[in-house]
Short mmCIF file of C-alpha atoms and ligand atoms in Angstrom, two decimals:
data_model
loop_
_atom_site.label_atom_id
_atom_site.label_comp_id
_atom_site.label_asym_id
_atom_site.label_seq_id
_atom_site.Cartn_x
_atom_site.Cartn_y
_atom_site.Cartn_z
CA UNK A 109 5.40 19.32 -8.27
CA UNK A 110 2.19 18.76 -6.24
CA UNK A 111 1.16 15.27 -4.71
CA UNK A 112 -2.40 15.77 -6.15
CA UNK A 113 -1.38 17.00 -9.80
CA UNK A 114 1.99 14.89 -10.16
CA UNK A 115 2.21 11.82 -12.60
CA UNK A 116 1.07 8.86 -10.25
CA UNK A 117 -0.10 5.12 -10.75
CA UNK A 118 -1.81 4.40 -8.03
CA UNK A 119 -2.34 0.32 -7.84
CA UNK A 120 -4.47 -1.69 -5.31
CA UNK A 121 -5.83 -4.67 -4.81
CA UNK A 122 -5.01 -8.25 -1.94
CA UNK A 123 -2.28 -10.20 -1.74
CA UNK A 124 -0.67 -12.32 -4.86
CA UNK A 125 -3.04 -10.17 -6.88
CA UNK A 126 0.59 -9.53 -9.05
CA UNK A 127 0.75 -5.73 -8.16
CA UNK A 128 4.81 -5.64 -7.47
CA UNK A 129 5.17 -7.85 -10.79
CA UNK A 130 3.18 -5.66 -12.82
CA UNK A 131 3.70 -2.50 -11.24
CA UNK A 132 7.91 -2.60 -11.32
CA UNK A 133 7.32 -3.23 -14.79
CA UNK A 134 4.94 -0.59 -15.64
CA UNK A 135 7.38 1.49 -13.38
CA UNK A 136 10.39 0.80 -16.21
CA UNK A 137 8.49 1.18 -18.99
CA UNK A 138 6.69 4.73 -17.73
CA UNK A 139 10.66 5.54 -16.56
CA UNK A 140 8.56 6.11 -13.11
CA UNK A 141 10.01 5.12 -9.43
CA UNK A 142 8.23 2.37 -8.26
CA UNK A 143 6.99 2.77 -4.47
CA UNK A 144 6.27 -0.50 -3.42
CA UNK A 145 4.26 0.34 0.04
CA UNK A 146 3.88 -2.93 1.99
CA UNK A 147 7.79 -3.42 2.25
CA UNK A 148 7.33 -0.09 4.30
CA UNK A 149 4.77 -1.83 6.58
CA UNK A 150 6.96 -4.94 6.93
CA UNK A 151 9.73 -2.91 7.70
CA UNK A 152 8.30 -1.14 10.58
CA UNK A 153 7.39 -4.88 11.57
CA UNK A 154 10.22 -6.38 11.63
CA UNK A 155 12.04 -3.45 13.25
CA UNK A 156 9.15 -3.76 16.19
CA UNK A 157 9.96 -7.24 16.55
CA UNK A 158 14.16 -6.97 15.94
CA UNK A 159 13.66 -4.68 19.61
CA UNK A 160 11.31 -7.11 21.06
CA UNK A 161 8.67 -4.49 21.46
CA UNK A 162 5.39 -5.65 23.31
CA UNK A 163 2.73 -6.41 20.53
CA UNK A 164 0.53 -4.51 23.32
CA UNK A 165 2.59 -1.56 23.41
CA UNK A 166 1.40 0.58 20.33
CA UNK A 167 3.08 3.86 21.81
CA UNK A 168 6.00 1.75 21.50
CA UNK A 169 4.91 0.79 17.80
CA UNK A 170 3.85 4.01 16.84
CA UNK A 171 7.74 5.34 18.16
CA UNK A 172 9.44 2.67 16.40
CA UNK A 173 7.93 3.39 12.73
CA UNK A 174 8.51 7.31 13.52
CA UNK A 175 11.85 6.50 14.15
CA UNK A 176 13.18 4.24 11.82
CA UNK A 177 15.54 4.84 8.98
CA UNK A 178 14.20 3.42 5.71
CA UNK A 179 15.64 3.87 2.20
CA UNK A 180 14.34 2.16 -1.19
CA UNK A 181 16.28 1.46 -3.55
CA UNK A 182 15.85 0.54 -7.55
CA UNK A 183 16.78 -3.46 -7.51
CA UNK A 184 16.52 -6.17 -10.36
CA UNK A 185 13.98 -8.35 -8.50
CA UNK A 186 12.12 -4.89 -7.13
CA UNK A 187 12.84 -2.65 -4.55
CA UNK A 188 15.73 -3.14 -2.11
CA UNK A 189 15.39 -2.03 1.67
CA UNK A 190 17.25 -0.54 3.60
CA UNK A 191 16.48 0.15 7.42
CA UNK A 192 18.75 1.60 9.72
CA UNK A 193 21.27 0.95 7.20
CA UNK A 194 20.84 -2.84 7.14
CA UNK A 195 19.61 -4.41 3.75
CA UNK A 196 16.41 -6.24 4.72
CA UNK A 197 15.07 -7.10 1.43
CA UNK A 198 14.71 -10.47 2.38
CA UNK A 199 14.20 -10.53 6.24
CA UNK A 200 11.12 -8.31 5.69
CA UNK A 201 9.21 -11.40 3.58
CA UNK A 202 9.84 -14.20 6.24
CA UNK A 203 6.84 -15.57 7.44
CA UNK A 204 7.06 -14.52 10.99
CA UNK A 205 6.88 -10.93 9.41
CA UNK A 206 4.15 -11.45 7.37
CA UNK A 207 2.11 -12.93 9.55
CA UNK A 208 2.51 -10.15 12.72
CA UNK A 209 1.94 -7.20 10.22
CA UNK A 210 -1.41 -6.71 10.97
CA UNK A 211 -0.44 -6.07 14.78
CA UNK A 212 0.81 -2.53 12.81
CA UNK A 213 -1.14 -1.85 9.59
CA UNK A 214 -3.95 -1.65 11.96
CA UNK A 215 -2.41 1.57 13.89
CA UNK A 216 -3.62 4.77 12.59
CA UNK A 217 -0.78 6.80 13.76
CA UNK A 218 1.16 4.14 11.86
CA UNK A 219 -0.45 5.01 9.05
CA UNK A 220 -0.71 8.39 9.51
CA UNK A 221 2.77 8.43 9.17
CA UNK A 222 3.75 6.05 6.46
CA UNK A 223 1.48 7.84 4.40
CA UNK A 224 3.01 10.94 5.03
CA UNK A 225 6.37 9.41 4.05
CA UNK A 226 4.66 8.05 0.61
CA UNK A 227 2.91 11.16 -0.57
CA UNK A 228 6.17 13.23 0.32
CA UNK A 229 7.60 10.31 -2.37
CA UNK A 230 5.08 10.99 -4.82
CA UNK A 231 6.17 15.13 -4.80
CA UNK A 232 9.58 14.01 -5.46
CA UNK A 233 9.04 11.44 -8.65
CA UNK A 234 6.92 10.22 -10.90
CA UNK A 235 6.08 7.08 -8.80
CA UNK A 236 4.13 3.49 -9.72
CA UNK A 237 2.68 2.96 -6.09
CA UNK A 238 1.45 0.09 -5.35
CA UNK A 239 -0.18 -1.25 -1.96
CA UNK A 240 -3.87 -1.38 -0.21
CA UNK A 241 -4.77 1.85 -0.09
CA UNK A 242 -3.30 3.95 -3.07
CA UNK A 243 -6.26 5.02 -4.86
CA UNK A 244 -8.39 5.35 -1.82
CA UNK A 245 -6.00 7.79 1.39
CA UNK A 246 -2.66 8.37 -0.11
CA UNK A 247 -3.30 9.60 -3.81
CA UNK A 248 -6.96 10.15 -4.40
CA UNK A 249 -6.69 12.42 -7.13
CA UNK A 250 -3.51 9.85 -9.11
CA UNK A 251 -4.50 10.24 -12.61
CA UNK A 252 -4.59 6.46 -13.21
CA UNK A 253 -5.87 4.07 -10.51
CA UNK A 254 -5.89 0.23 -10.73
CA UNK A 255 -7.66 -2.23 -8.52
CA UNK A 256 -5.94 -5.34 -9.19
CA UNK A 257 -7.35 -8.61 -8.29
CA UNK A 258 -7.22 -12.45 -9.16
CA UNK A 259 -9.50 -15.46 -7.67
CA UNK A 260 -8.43 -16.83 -4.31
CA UNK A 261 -7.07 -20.00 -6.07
CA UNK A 262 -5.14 -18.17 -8.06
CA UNK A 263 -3.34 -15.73 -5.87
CA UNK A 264 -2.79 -18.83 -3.23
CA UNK A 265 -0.73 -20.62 -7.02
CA UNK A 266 0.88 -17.77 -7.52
CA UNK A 267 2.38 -17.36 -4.15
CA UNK A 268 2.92 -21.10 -3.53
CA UNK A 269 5.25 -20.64 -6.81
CA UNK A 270 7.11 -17.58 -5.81
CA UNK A 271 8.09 -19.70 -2.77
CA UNK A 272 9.07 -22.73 -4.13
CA UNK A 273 11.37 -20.95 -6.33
CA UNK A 274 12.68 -19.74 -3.33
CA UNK A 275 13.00 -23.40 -2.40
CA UNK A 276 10.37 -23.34 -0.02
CA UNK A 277 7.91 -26.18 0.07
CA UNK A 278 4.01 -24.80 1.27
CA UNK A 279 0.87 -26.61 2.02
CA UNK A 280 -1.80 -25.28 -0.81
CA UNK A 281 -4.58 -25.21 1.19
CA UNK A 282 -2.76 -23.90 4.43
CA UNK A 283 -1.34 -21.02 2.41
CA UNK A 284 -5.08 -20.51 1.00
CA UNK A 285 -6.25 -20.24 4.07
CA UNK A 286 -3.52 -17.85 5.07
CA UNK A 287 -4.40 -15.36 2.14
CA UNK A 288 -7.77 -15.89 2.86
CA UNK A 289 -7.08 -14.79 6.48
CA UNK A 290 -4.83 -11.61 5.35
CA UNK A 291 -7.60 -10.20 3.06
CA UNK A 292 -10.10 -10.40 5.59
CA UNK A 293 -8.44 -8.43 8.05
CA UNK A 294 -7.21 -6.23 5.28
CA UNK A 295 -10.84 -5.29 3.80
CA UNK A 296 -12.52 -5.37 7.37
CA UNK A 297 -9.62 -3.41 9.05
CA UNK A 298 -11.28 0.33 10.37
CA UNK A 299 -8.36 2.06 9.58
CA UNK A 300 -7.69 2.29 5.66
CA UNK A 301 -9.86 -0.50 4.65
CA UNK A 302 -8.89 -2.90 1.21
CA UNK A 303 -11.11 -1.02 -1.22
CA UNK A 304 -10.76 0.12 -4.88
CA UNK A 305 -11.76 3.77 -4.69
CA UNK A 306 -14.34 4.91 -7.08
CA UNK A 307 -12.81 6.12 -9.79
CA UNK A 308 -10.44 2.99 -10.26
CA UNK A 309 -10.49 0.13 -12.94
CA UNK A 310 -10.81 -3.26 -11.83
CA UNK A 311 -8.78 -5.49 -13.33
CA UNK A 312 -9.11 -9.02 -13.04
CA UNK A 313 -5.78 -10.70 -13.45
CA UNK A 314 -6.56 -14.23 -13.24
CA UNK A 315 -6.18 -15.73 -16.66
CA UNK A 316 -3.82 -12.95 -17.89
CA UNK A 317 -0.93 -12.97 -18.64
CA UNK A 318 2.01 -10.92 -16.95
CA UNK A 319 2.32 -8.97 -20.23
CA UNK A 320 -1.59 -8.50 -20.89
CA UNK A 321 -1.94 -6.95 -17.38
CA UNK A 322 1.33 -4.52 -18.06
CA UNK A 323 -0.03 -3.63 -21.09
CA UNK A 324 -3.58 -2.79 -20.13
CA UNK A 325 -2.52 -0.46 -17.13
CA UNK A 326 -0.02 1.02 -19.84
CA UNK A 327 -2.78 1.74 -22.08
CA UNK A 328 -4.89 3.06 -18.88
CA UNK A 329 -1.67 5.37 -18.38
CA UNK A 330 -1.50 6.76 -21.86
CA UNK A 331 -5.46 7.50 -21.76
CA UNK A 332 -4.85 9.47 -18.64
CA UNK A 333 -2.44 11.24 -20.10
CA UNK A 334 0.04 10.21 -18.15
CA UNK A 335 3.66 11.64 -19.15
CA UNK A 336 6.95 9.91 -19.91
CA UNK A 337 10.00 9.94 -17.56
CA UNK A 338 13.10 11.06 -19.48
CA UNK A 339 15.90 9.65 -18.69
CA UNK A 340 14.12 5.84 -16.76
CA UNK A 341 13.91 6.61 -13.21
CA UNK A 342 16.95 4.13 -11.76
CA UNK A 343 18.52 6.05 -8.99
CA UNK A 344 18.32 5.42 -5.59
CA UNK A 345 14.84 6.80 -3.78
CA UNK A 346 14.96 7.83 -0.26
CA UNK A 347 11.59 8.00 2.01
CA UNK A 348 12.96 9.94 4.56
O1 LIG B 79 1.83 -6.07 -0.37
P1 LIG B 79 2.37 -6.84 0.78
O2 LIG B 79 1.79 -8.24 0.90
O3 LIG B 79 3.86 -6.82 0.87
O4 LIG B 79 1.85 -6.03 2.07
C1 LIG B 79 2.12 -6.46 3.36
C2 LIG B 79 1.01 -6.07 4.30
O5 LIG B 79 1.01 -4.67 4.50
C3 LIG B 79 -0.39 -6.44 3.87
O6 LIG B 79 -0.85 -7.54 4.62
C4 LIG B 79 -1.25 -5.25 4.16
C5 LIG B 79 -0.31 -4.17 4.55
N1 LIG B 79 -0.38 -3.00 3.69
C6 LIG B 79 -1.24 -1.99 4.04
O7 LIG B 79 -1.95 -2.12 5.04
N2 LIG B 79 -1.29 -0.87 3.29
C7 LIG B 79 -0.52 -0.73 2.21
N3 LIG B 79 -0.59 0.40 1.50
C8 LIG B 79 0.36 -1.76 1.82
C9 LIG B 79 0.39 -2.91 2.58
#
């Protein structure tokens, strides 16, 4: 199957937005894999900084993501990680990850190669991809493209939520601030800029429901004629 003809949602949009929510979802329902892209940038992060490489050394960087050895697998919560054979599902959301990704989302040969690694995903399954640039560099011809979005407030709820069920207690407006921060550098990055490409529908989640927003993008998917997966995708999807 080709990248540019194969059965791809492609979904976009900033952080706390509810894109792995929704999309996982939309992913079981369509019996798609779901490709959740930023756990591939936080895993080349955290490997960089598991080998103390110099945040200055982007040969270094650009080495470690060519080199690593990621797998993704179906989970009940979302994808789990795998990199160099060491689940890292949760040591890839800490906040000393999140906050040093930039020093590698930034890095076009980064990029250049993660992106190779999710289109060569896309040939092999029907694939719910989710991440910054979707729409826009890695599948500009998907047949359905979301840009999903909520209000700052929102997204900053959201998040503080997710991490107090994860028993972790967060300043509101220091975490707003730290979205705030993370979609700046995302849209005014040069390299694969936060965008929703032209031909995607904006969807404003911010006072819908989980549901609402799966059932729009499923109703998106069916107008695009989007096809079925027979039997639901849930075996295990390697990126290498
Ligand atoms: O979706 P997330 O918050 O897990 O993504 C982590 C970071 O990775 C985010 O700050 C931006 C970056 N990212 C990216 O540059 N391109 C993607 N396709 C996905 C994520």
């Amino acid at each position: 199957m080709d990248v540019e003809t194969s059965d791809i949602v492609a979904i976009d949009g900033p952080a706390g937005a509810g894109k792995s929510t929704v999309a996982r979802i939309v992913a079981q329902r369509l019996g798609y894999a779901y490709l959740d892209t930023g756990a591939m940038y936080r895993a080349v992060t955290l490997r960089v900084m598991k080998k103390g490489i110099d945040w200055n050394n982007r040969q270094a960087i650009v080495d470690c993501a060519r080199t690593m050895d990621l797998r993704l697998e179906p989970g009940e919560k979302g994808m789990r990680v795998w990199l160099d054979g060491e689940d890292v599902t949760e040591a890839i959301r800490t906040p000393d990850v999140t906050k040093n990704i930039y020093r590698v989302d930034e890095i076009p040969e980064v990029r250049a190669h993660l992106v190779e690694l999710q289109r060569d995903f896309g040939k092999r399954y029907p694939t719910v991809a989710e991440g910054r640039d979707m729409g826009t560099i890695v599948f500009p011809r998907a047949k359905c493209k979301i840009f999903l979005d909520a209000s700052l407030d929102e997204r900053t709820k959201r998040r503080a939520k997710e991490l107090a069920a994860k028993g972790v207690e967060v300043d509101f407006k220091q975490l707003r601030k730290e979205i705030q921060e993370r979609d700046e550098k995302n849209r005014n990055r040069a390299a694969s800029p936060l965008k929703p490409a032209e031909d995607a529908v904006y969807l404003d989640s911010s006072s819908l429901t989980v549901d609402e927003v799966v059932s729009s993008i499923l109703a998106l998917a069916r107008k695009a004629g989007l096809s079925i997966a027979h039997p639901p995708s849930n075996t295990s999807h390697s990126v290498m």
